[in-house]
PDB file of C-alpha atoms in Angstrom:
ATOM      1  CA  MET A 218     -22.648  12.459  -9.001  1.00 30.00           C
ATOM      2  CA  ASN A 219     -21.022  14.869  -6.557  1.00 31.00           C
ATOM      3  CA  ILE A 220     -21.973  18.522  -6.101  1.00 27.00           C
ATOM      4  CA  GLY A 221     -19.869  20.433  -3.612  1.00 28.00           C
ATOM      5  CA  VAL A 222     -17.924  23.484  -2.522  1.00 25.00           C
ATOM      6  CA  SER A 223     -14.416  23.658  -1.099  1.00 25.00           C
ATOM      7  CA  LEU A 224     -14.331  24.041   2.687  1.00 24.00           C
ATOM      8  CA  LEU A 225     -10.691  23.580   3.644  1.00 25.00           C
ATOM      9  CA  GLN A 226      -7.311  23.184   2.017  1.00 28.00           C
ATOM     10  CA  ARG A 227      -4.129  22.841   4.017  1.00 28.00           C
ATOM     11  CA  ARG A 228      -0.625  21.482   3.635  1.00 29.00           C
ATOM     12  CA  SER A 229       1.140  19.488   6.312  1.00 31.00           C
ATOM     13  CA  MET A 230       4.913  19.802   5.940  1.00 27.00           C
ATOM     14  CA  SER A 231       5.580  16.765   8.141  1.00 30.00           C
ATOM     15  CA  LEU A 232       3.320  14.427   6.204  1.00 31.00           C
ATOM     16  CA  ASN A 233       3.700  16.228   2.865  1.00 30.00           C
ATOM     17  CA  TYR A 234       0.068  16.018   1.873  1.00 31.00           C
ATOM     18  CA  LYS A 235      -2.892  18.338   1.606  1.00 29.00           C
ATOM     19  CA  ILE A 236      -6.480  17.773   2.597  1.00 29.00           C
ATOM     20  CA  LEU A 237      -9.333  19.176   0.612  1.00 30.00           C
ATOM     21  CA  LEU A 238     -12.736  18.964   2.272  1.00 32.00           C
ATOM     22  CA  LEU A 239     -15.870  19.223   0.206  1.00 30.00           C
ATOM     23  CA  LEU A 240     -19.452  19.412   1.364  1.00 27.00           C
ATOM     24  CA  ALA A 241     -21.045  17.094  -1.153  1.00 31.00           C
ATOM     25  CA  LEU A 242     -24.515  16.000  -2.097  1.00 28.00           C
ATOM     26  CA  CYS A 243     -23.888  12.413  -3.127  1.00 32.00           C
ATOM     27  CA  ILE A 244     -26.340  10.290  -5.068  1.00 30.00           C
ATOM     28  CA  CYS A 245     -25.045   6.791  -4.406  1.00 35.00           C
ATOM     29  CA  ASN A 246     -26.137   4.994  -7.563  1.00 36.00           C
ATOM     30  CA  ALA A 247     -24.213   1.758  -8.192  1.00 37.00           C
ATOM     31  CA  GLU A 248     -24.896   1.982 -11.913  1.00 42.00           C
ATOM     32  CA  SER A 249     -23.431   5.464 -12.269  1.00 48.00           C
ATOM     33  CA  ALA A 250     -20.366   5.831 -14.474  1.00 69.00           C
ATOM     34  CA  ASP A 251     -19.077   8.632 -12.247  1.00 91.00           C
ATOM     35  CA  PRO A 252     -16.044   7.572 -10.209  1.00 97.00           C
ATOM     36  CA  LEU A 253     -15.761   8.214  -6.492  1.00 97.00           C
ATOM     37  CA  GLY A 254     -12.484   9.944  -7.276  1.00 97.00           C
ATOM     38  CA  GLN A 255      -9.180   9.756  -9.086  1.00 97.00           C
ATOM     39  CA  PHE A 256      -5.522  10.632  -8.560  1.00 97.00           C
ATOM     40  CA  CYS A 257      -3.370  11.890 -11.439  1.00 98.00           C
ATOM     41  CA  ASN A 258       0.263  12.283 -10.433  1.00 97.00           C
ATOM     42  CA  THR A 259       1.341  15.485 -12.174  1.00 97.00           C
ATOM     43  CA  ASP A 260       4.980  14.662 -11.405  1.00 97.00           C
ATOM     44  CA  THR A 261       4.772  11.867 -13.994  1.00 98.00           C
ATOM     45  CA  ASN A 262       3.652  13.779 -17.077  1.00 98.00           C
ATOM     46  CA  ILE A 263       4.115  12.075 -20.457  1.00 97.00           C
ATOM     47  CA  GLY A 264       3.377  12.961 -24.058  1.00 95.00           C
ATOM     48  CA  SER A 265       0.139  11.738 -25.599  1.00 91.00           C
ATOM     49  CA  GLY A 266       2.060  10.118 -28.463  1.00 94.00           C
ATOM     50  CA  SER A 267       4.814   8.587 -26.363  1.00 97.00           C
ATOM     51  CA  GLN A 268       5.657   4.892 -26.138  1.00 98.00           C
ATOM     52  CA  ILE A 269       4.596   4.869 -22.488  1.00 98.00           C
ATOM     53  CA  SER A 270       1.199   6.300 -23.411  1.00 98.00           C
ATOM     54  CA  ALA A 271       0.757   3.599 -26.049  1.00 98.00           C
ATOM     55  CA  ASN A 272       1.743   0.924 -23.547  1.00 98.00           C
ATOM     56  CA  ILE A 273      -0.794   2.273 -21.046  1.00 98.00           C
ATOM     57  CA  ASP A 274      -3.525   1.811 -23.636  1.00 98.00           C
ATOM     58  CA  ARG A 275      -2.419  -1.767 -24.294  1.00 98.00           C
ATOM     59  CA  LEU A 276      -2.212  -2.452 -20.573  1.00 98.00           C
ATOM     60  CA  LEU A 277      -5.720  -1.110 -20.014  1.00 98.00           C
ATOM     61  CA  ALA A 278      -7.073  -3.345 -22.768  1.00 98.00           C
ATOM     62  CA  GLU A 279      -5.630  -6.338 -20.922  1.00 98.00           C
ATOM     63  CA  LEU A 280      -7.057  -5.204 -17.599  1.00 98.00           C
ATOM     64  CA  VAL A 281     -10.501  -4.802 -19.154  1.00 98.00           C
ATOM     65  CA  SER A 282     -10.453  -8.227 -20.792  1.00 98.00           C
ATOM     66  CA  LYS A 283      -8.952 -10.268 -17.949  1.00 98.00           C
ATOM     67  CA  THR A 284     -10.192  -8.729 -14.671  1.00 98.00           C
ATOM     68  CA  PRO A 285     -13.819  -9.966 -14.797  1.00 98.00           C
ATOM     69  CA  SER A 286     -12.841 -13.651 -14.913  1.00 97.00           C
ATOM     70  CA  ASN A 287     -11.805 -13.694 -11.252  1.00 96.00           C
ATOM     71  CA  GLY A 288     -12.187 -10.077 -10.161  1.00 98.00           C
ATOM     72  CA  PHE A 289      -8.499  -9.223 -10.012  1.00 98.00           C
ATOM     73  CA  ILE A 290      -5.365  -8.844 -12.091  1.00 98.00           C
ATOM     74  CA  ALA A 291      -1.900  -7.409 -11.511  1.00 98.00           C
ATOM     75  CA  THR A 292       0.300  -7.346 -14.589  1.00 98.00           C
ATOM     76  CA  SER A 293       2.590  -5.212 -16.751  1.00 98.00           C
ATOM     77  CA  TYR A 294       3.153  -4.312 -20.376  1.00 98.00           C
ATOM     78  CA  GLY A 295       6.281  -3.214 -22.222  1.00 98.00           C
ATOM     79  CA  LYS A 296       9.986  -3.482 -21.556  1.00 97.00           C
ATOM     80  CA  ASN A 297      12.746  -1.507 -19.886  1.00 97.00           C
ATOM     81  CA  GLN A 298      11.973   2.192 -19.339  1.00 96.00           C
ATOM     82  CA  TYR A 299       8.697   1.876 -21.235  1.00 98.00           C
ATOM     83  CA  ARG A 300       7.261  -0.833 -18.994  1.00 98.00           C
ATOM     84  CA  VAL A 301       3.956   0.001 -17.291  1.00 98.00           C
ATOM     85  CA  PHE A 302       2.555  -1.859 -14.276  1.00 98.00           C
ATOM     86  CA  GLY A 303      -1.176  -2.170 -13.752  1.00 98.00           C
ATOM     87  CA  LEU A 304      -3.685  -3.500 -11.244  1.00 98.00           C
ATOM     88  CA  ALA A 305      -7.458  -3.812 -11.380  1.00 98.00           C
ATOM     89  CA  GLN A 306      -9.792  -5.283  -8.795  1.00 98.00           C
ATOM     90  CA  CYS A 307     -13.530  -5.484  -8.327  1.00 98.00           C
ATOM     91  CA  ARG A 308     -15.285  -5.494  -4.992  1.00 98.00           C
ATOM     92  CA  GLY A 309     -15.459  -9.091  -3.891  1.00 97.00           C
ATOM     93  CA  ASP A 310     -19.245  -9.286  -3.619  1.00 97.00           C
ATOM     94  CA  VAL A 311     -20.213  -7.968  -7.070  1.00 97.00           C
ATOM     95  CA  SER A 312     -21.189 -10.072 -10.068  1.00 97.00           C
ATOM     96  CA  ARG A 313     -18.934 -10.711 -13.052  1.00 97.00           C
ATOM     97  CA  THR A 314     -21.231  -8.560 -15.184  1.00 97.00           C
ATOM     98  CA  ASP A 315     -21.039  -5.613 -12.792  1.00 97.00           C
ATOM     99  CA  CYS A 316     -17.288  -6.132 -12.478  1.00 98.00           C
ATOM    100  CA  SER A 317     -16.817  -6.045 -16.239  1.00 98.00           C
ATOM    101  CA  SER A 318     -18.948  -2.920 -16.615  1.00 98.00           C
ATOM    102  CA  CYS A 319     -17.095  -1.129 -13.838  1.00 98.00           C
ATOM    103  CA  ILE A 320     -13.621  -1.938 -15.176  1.00 98.00           C
ATOM    104  CA  GLN A 321     -14.626  -0.788 -18.651  1.00 98.00           C
ATOM    105  CA  ASP A 322     -15.819   2.522 -17.218  1.00 98.00           C
ATOM    106  CA  ALA A 323     -12.674   2.846 -15.114  1.00 98.00           C
ATOM    107  CA  ALA A 324     -10.336   2.234 -18.055  1.00 98.00           C
ATOM    108  CA  LYS A 325     -12.158   4.806 -20.166  1.00 98.00           C
ATOM    109  CA  GLN A 326     -12.434   7.466 -17.487  1.00 98.00           C
ATOM    110  CA  ILE A 327      -8.880   7.212 -16.164  1.00 98.00           C
ATOM    111  CA  ARG A 328      -7.493   8.037 -19.612  1.00 98.00           C
ATOM    112  CA  GLN A 329      -9.886  10.959 -19.960  1.00 97.00           C
ATOM    113  CA  ARG A 330      -9.169  12.344 -16.497  1.00 98.00           C
ATOM    114  CA  CYS A 331      -5.423  11.571 -16.396  1.00 98.00           C
ATOM    115  CA  PRO A 332      -4.476  11.701 -20.099  1.00 97.00           C
ATOM    116  CA  ASN A 333      -0.850  12.746 -19.648  1.00 97.00           C
ATOM    117  CA  GLN A 334       0.193  11.022 -16.413  1.00 98.00           C
ATOM    118  CA  ALA A 335       2.123   7.769 -16.130  1.00 98.00           C
ATOM    119  CA  ASP A 336       0.943   7.309 -12.528  1.00 98.00           C
ATOM    120  CA  ALA A 337      -2.834   7.311 -12.162  1.00 98.00           C
ATOM    121  CA  ARG A 338      -5.576   5.567 -10.224  1.00 98.00           C
ATOM    122  CA  ILE A 339      -9.355   5.689 -10.115  1.00 98.00           C
ATOM    123  CA  TRP A 340     -11.909   4.525  -7.555  1.00 98.00           C
ATOM    124  CA  TYR A 341     -15.456   3.344  -8.163  1.00 98.00           C
ATOM    125  CA  ASP A 342     -17.990   1.811  -5.808  1.00 96.00           C
ATOM    126  CA  PHE A 343     -17.581  -1.571  -7.515  1.00 98.00           C
ATOM    127  CA  CYS A 344     -13.935  -1.486  -8.629  1.00 98.00           C
ATOM    128  CA  PHE A 345     -10.498   0.106  -8.524  1.00 98.00           C
ATOM    129  CA  LEU A 346      -7.856   0.504 -11.221  1.00 98.00           C
ATOM    130  CA  ARG A 347      -4.334   1.929 -11.299  1.00 98.00           C
ATOM    131  CA  TYR A 348      -1.126   1.973 -13.318  1.00 98.00           C
ATOM    132  CA  ASN A 349       2.402   3.327 -12.959  1.00 98.00           C
ATOM    133  CA  THR A 350       5.802   3.040 -14.625  1.00 98.00           C
ATOM    134  CA  LYS A 351       7.201   2.101 -11.198  1.00 98.00           C
ATOM    135  CA  SER A 352       6.306  -1.293  -9.780  1.00 98.00           C
ATOM    136  CA  PHE A 353       3.891  -1.064  -6.851  1.00 98.00           C
ATOM    137  CA  ILE A 354       2.580  -4.625  -6.841  1.00 98.00           C
ATOM    138  CA  GLY A 355       2.749  -6.217  -3.398  1.00 98.00           C
ATOM    139  CA  GLU A 356       3.414  -2.910  -1.635  1.00 98.00           C
ATOM    140  CA  ILE A 357       1.092  -1.061   0.762  1.00 98.00           C
ATOM    141  CA  ASP A 358      -0.041   2.301  -0.579  1.00 97.00           C
ATOM    142  CA  THR A 359      -1.934   4.610   1.789  1.00 97.00           C
ATOM    143  CA  TYR A 360      -0.423   7.877   0.569  1.00 92.00           C
ATOM    144  CA  ASN A 361      -3.334   8.762  -1.685  1.00 87.00           C
ATOM    145  CA  GLY A 362      -6.940   8.090  -0.891  1.00 91.00           C
ATOM    146  CA  ILE A 363     -10.501   9.310  -0.555  1.00 95.00           C
ATOM    147  CA  LEU A 364     -12.805   9.511   2.437  1.00 95.00           C
ATOM    148  CA  TYR A 365     -16.578   9.942   2.504  1.00 96.00           C
ATOM    149  CA  GLY A 366     -18.405  10.570   5.775  1.00 96.00           C
ATOM    150  CA  ASN A 367     -22.117  10.997   6.412  1.00 96.00           C
ATOM    151  CA  VAL A 368     -22.804  14.431   7.914  1.00 95.00           C
ATOM    152  CA  GLU A 369     -25.427  13.004  10.279  1.00 97.00           C
ATOM    153  CA  SER A 370     -24.382  11.712  13.694  1.00 97.00           C
ATOM    154  CA  VAL A 371     -25.741   8.726  15.601  1.00 97.00           C
ATOM    155  CA  THR A 372     -27.940   9.325  18.648  1.00 96.00           C
ATOM    156  CA  ASP A 373     -26.134   6.870  20.956  1.00 96.00           C
ATOM    157  CA  PRO A 374     -22.437   7.165  20.070  1.00 97.00           C
ATOM    158  CA  ASP A 375     -21.129   5.014  22.922  1.00 97.00           C
ATOM    159  CA  THR A 376     -23.195   1.977  21.960  1.00 96.00           C
ATOM    160  CA  PHE A 377     -22.733   2.595  18.251  1.00 98.00           C
ATOM    161  CA  ASN A 378     -18.940   2.872  18.406  1.00 97.00           C
ATOM    162  CA  LYS A 379     -18.693  -0.235  20.567  1.00 97.00           C
ATOM    163  CA  GLU A 380     -20.748  -2.292  18.102  1.00 98.00           C
ATOM    164  CA  LEU A 381     -18.911  -0.770  15.135  1.00 98.00           C
ATOM    165  CA  GLY A 382     -15.535  -1.627  16.640  1.00 98.00           C
ATOM    166  CA  THR A 383     -16.574  -5.222  17.267  1.00 98.00           C
ATOM    167  CA  LEU A 384     -17.949  -5.649  13.741  1.00 98.00           C
ATOM    168  CA  ILE A 385     -14.913  -4.065  12.098  1.00 98.00           C
ATOM    169  CA  ASP A 386     -12.568  -6.325  14.077  1.00 98.00           C
ATOM    170  CA  GLN A 387     -14.545  -9.380  12.927  1.00 98.00           C
ATOM    171  CA  ILE A 388     -14.476  -8.529   9.240  1.00 98.00           C
ATOM    172  CA  ARG A 389     -10.837  -7.444   9.332  1.00 98.00           C
ATOM    173  CA  ALA A 390     -10.053 -10.910  10.661  1.00 98.00           C
ATOM    174  CA  GLN A 391     -11.986 -12.384   7.726  1.00 98.00           C
ATOM    175  CA  ALA A 392     -10.087 -10.268   5.206  1.00 98.00           C
ATOM    176  CA  VAL A 393      -6.640 -11.529   6.229  1.00 98.00           C
ATOM    177  CA  GLU A 394      -7.643 -15.170   5.817  1.00 98.00           C
ATOM    178  CA  THR A 395      -6.185 -16.392   2.528  1.00 95.00           C
ATOM    179  CA  ARG A 396      -9.370 -18.163   1.457  1.00 96.00           C
ATOM    180  CA  ASN A 397     -11.322 -14.870   1.592  1.00 97.00           C
ATOM    181  CA  GLU A 398      -8.979 -13.134  -0.877  1.00 97.00           C
ATOM    182  CA  GLY A 399      -8.821  -9.890   1.101  1.00 98.00           C
ATOM    183  CA  LEU A 400     -12.586  -9.505   1.598  1.00 98.00           C
ATOM    184  CA  GLY A 401     -14.480  -9.226   4.868  1.00 98.00           C
ATOM    185  CA  LYS A 402     -18.111  -8.212   5.338  1.00 98.00           C
ATOM    186  CA  GLY A 403     -20.803  -8.480   7.956  1.00 98.00           C
ATOM    187  CA  LYS A 404     -23.688  -6.873   9.795  1.00 98.00           C
ATOM    188  CA  THR A 405     -24.979  -6.501  13.322  1.00 98.00           C
ATOM    189  CA  LYS A 406     -28.348  -5.419  14.715  1.00 97.00           C
ATOM    190  CA  LEU A 407     -28.262  -2.252  16.790  1.00 97.00           C
ATOM    191  CA  SER A 408     -31.992  -2.357  17.517  1.00 96.00           C
ATOM    192  CA  THR A 409     -35.175  -3.907  16.196  1.00 95.00           C
ATOM    193  CA  PHE A 410     -35.216  -1.595  13.198  1.00 95.00           C
ATOM    194  CA  VAL A 411     -31.562  -0.571  12.801  1.00 97.00           C
ATOM    195  CA  THR A 412     -28.769  -2.728  11.364  1.00 98.00           C
ATOM    196  CA  LEU A 413     -25.128  -1.771  10.903  1.00 98.00           C
ATOM    197  CA  TYR A 414     -23.391  -3.040   7.745  1.00 98.00           C
ATOM    198  CA  ALA A 415     -19.645  -3.027   7.117  1.00 98.00           C
ATOM    199  CA  LEU A 416     -17.227  -4.217   4.437  1.00 98.00           C
ATOM    200  CA  VAL A 417     -13.439  -4.185   4.112  1.00 98.00           C
ATOM    201  CA  GLN A 418     -11.225  -5.301   1.259  1.00 98.00           C
ATOM    202  CA  CYS A 419      -7.528  -5.358   0.416  1.00 98.00           C
ATOM    203  CA  THR A 420      -6.058  -5.657  -3.046  1.00 98.00           C
ATOM    204  CA  ARG A 421      -5.133  -9.285  -3.595  1.00 98.00           C
ATOM    205  CA  ASP A 422      -1.469  -8.575  -4.257  1.00 98.00           C
ATOM    206  CA  LEU A 423      -0.917  -7.854  -0.550  1.00 98.00           C
ATOM    207  CA  ALA A 424       0.332 -10.438   1.941  1.00 98.00           C
ATOM    208  CA  PRO A 425      -2.029 -11.001   4.919  1.00 98.00           C
ATOM    209  CA  VAL A 426       0.190  -9.011   7.291  1.00 98.00           C
ATOM    210  CA  ASP A 427       0.266  -6.080   4.857  1.00 98.00           C
ATOM    211  CA  CYS A 428      -3.499  -6.293   4.382  1.00 98.00           C
ATOM    212  CA  ALA A 429      -3.949  -6.089   8.151  1.00 98.00           C
ATOM    213  CA  GLN A 430      -1.680  -3.043   8.316  1.00 98.00           C
ATOM    214  CA  CYS A 431      -3.481  -1.252   5.500  1.00 98.00           C
ATOM    215  CA  LEU A 432      -6.890  -1.863   7.084  1.00 98.00           C
ATOM    216  CA  ALA A 433      -5.609  -0.629  10.448  1.00 98.00           C
ATOM    217  CA  ILE A 434      -4.488   2.633   8.831  1.00 98.00           C
ATOM    218  CA  ALA A 435      -7.821   3.012   7.019  1.00 98.00           C
ATOM    219  CA  VAL A 436      -9.884   2.354  10.157  1.00 98.00           C
ATOM    220  CA  GLY A 437      -7.697   4.832  12.027  1.00 96.00           C
ATOM    221  CA  ASN A 438      -9.327   7.592   9.976  1.00 96.00           C
ATOM    222  CA  PHE A 439     -12.684   6.942  11.637  1.00 96.00           C
ATOM    223  CA  GLU A 440     -11.707   8.818  14.792  1.00 93.00           C
ATOM    224  CA  ASN A 441     -10.552  11.952  12.970  1.00 91.00           C
ATOM    225  CA  PHE A 442     -12.987  12.179  10.083  1.00 93.00           C
ATOM    226  CA  CYS A 443     -16.021  10.003  10.852  1.00 96.00           C
ATOM    227  CA  LYS A 444     -16.376  10.061  14.616  1.00 95.00           C
ATOM    228  CA  ASP A 445     -19.980   9.208  15.586  1.00 97.00           C
ATOM    229  CA  ARG A 446     -21.150   9.482  11.975  1.00 97.00           C
ATOM    230  CA  LYS A 447     -23.854   7.243  10.531  1.00 98.00           C
ATOM    231  CA  GLY A 448     -21.677   6.173   7.617  1.00 98.00           C
ATOM    232  CA  CYS A 449     -18.094   6.345   6.422  1.00 98.00           C
ATOM    233  CA  ARG A 450     -15.815   4.928   3.751  1.00 97.00           C
ATOM    234  CA  VAL A 451     -12.072   5.164   3.318  1.00 98.00           C
ATOM    235  CA  LEU A 452     -10.563   4.229  -0.034  1.00 98.00           C
ATOM    236  CA  TYR A 453      -6.829   3.747  -0.417  1.00 98.00           C
ATOM    237  CA  SER A 454      -4.954   2.224  -3.330  1.00 98.00           C
ATOM    238  CA  SER A 455      -4.331  -0.941  -1.296  1.00 98.00           C
ATOM    239  CA  CYS A 456      -7.495  -1.297   0.787  1.00 98.00           C
ATOM    240  CA  TYR A 457     -11.044  -0.129   1.337  1.00 97.00           C
ATOM    241  CA  VAL A 458     -13.239   0.210   4.432  1.00 98.00           C
ATOM    242  CA  ARG A 459     -16.909   1.149   4.627  1.00 98.00           C
ATOM    243  CA  TYR A 460     -19.805   1.066   7.077  1.00 98.00           C
ATOM    244  CA  GLU A 461     -23.404   2.242   6.723  1.00 98.00           C
ATOM    245  CA  LEU A 462     -26.781   1.982   8.436  1.00 98.00           C
ATOM    246  CA  TYR A 463     -28.284   0.540   5.254  1.00 97.00           C
ATOM    247  CA  PRO A 464     -27.396  -2.509   3.129  1.00 97.00           C
ATOM    248  CA  PHE A 465     -24.855  -1.725   0.428  1.00 97.00           C
ATOM    249  CA  PHE A 466     -23.121  -5.035  -0.296  1.00 97.00           C
ATOM    250  CA  PHE A 467     -24.454  -8.168  -1.950  1.00 96.00           C
ATOM    251  CA  PRO A 468     -26.629 -10.019  -1.279  1.00 93.00           C
ATOM    252  CA  LEU A 469     -28.746  -7.042  -0.249  1.00 88.00           C
ATOM    253  CA  ASP A 470     -31.200  -7.422   2.617  1.00 74.00           C
ATOM    254  CA  SER A 471     -33.413  -4.855   0.917  1.00 57.00           C
ATOM    255  CA  LYS A 472     -33.044  -1.783  -1.232  1.00 48.00           C
ATOM    256  CA  PRO A 473     -32.418   1.407   0.773  1.00 48.00           C
ATOM    257  CA  ASN A 474     -35.517   3.591   0.919  1.00 43.00           C
ATOM    258  CA  ASP A 475     -33.496   6.726   0.297  1.00 38.00           C
ATOM    259  CA  THR A 476     -30.221   6.676  -1.646  1.00 37.00           C
ATOM    260  CA  LEU A 477     -29.780  10.459  -1.347  1.00 32.00           C
ATOM    261  CA  ALA A 478     -27.317  11.223   1.444  1.00 43.00           C
ATOM    262  CA  ASP A 479     -25.407  14.269   2.610  1.00 55.00           C
ATOM    263  CA  THR A 480     -21.716  13.464   2.896  1.00 63.00           C
ATOM    264  CA  VAL A 481     -18.463  15.126   3.701  1.00 62.00           C
ATOM    265  CA  MET A 482     -15.738  14.141   1.265  1.00 69.00           C
ATOM    266  CA  ALA A 483     -12.008  14.341   1.938  1.00 68.00           C
ATOM    267  CA  ILE A 484      -9.402  13.846  -0.762  1.00 65.00           C
ATOM    268  CA  LEU A 485      -5.981  12.878   0.562  1.00 60.00           C
ATOM    269  CA  PRO A 486      -3.479  13.231  -2.308  1.00 52.00           C
TER     270      PRO A 486
END
């Protein structure tokens, strides 16, 4: 659940995107059906009774039924100008049950939130789902994304950023290894009582070199949006990066004592 007010909206003519900053009170509950965000491309409006709309529904049914078996699917439905491409992927550390539940929620919510768009995508903590009438499979997409940053700053930024950089480099190297299917995760102790956790993941349709490029772009946001912050996550359509000072990926070391965190949220459509 996100509660927030708009802080900033601007348009960059050179990059042709706008940034909307929200001060959000985020309850990070893995079981919540609320998505982290969605993108509905209003330049791709379609009629609710159109053939494309019907094909989207059939595509979503396939994504829901087939994704949980191995956590990923990239497919299409229909022919010619009515063909719709779709991709669904669960976070690599979650169970099949959690994956199935997340994809079901995603398929339901994306149609409710983007009912008349042929290009749509939705992000959850445990999964990601998208579709489009234009093929995107195998291509890097960092044009639309979401960023969450903890509003609290670390007390020793020099040491923290050094350890964060080392950990991120390690798990990025994991992610581009074929056997890891785009997933990298790890942790490092900052002190006796403080541990840093980080996870990165690319969609499995990307080649290793493209995965590496996507993660580099995502991590590049740390300096501008999450500098010295205690936690941050960047979600693109092709990759995902997150770090926190509490365990958030499986297997969990322990349950966080306080799941209520102040965050700054940036939507990059």
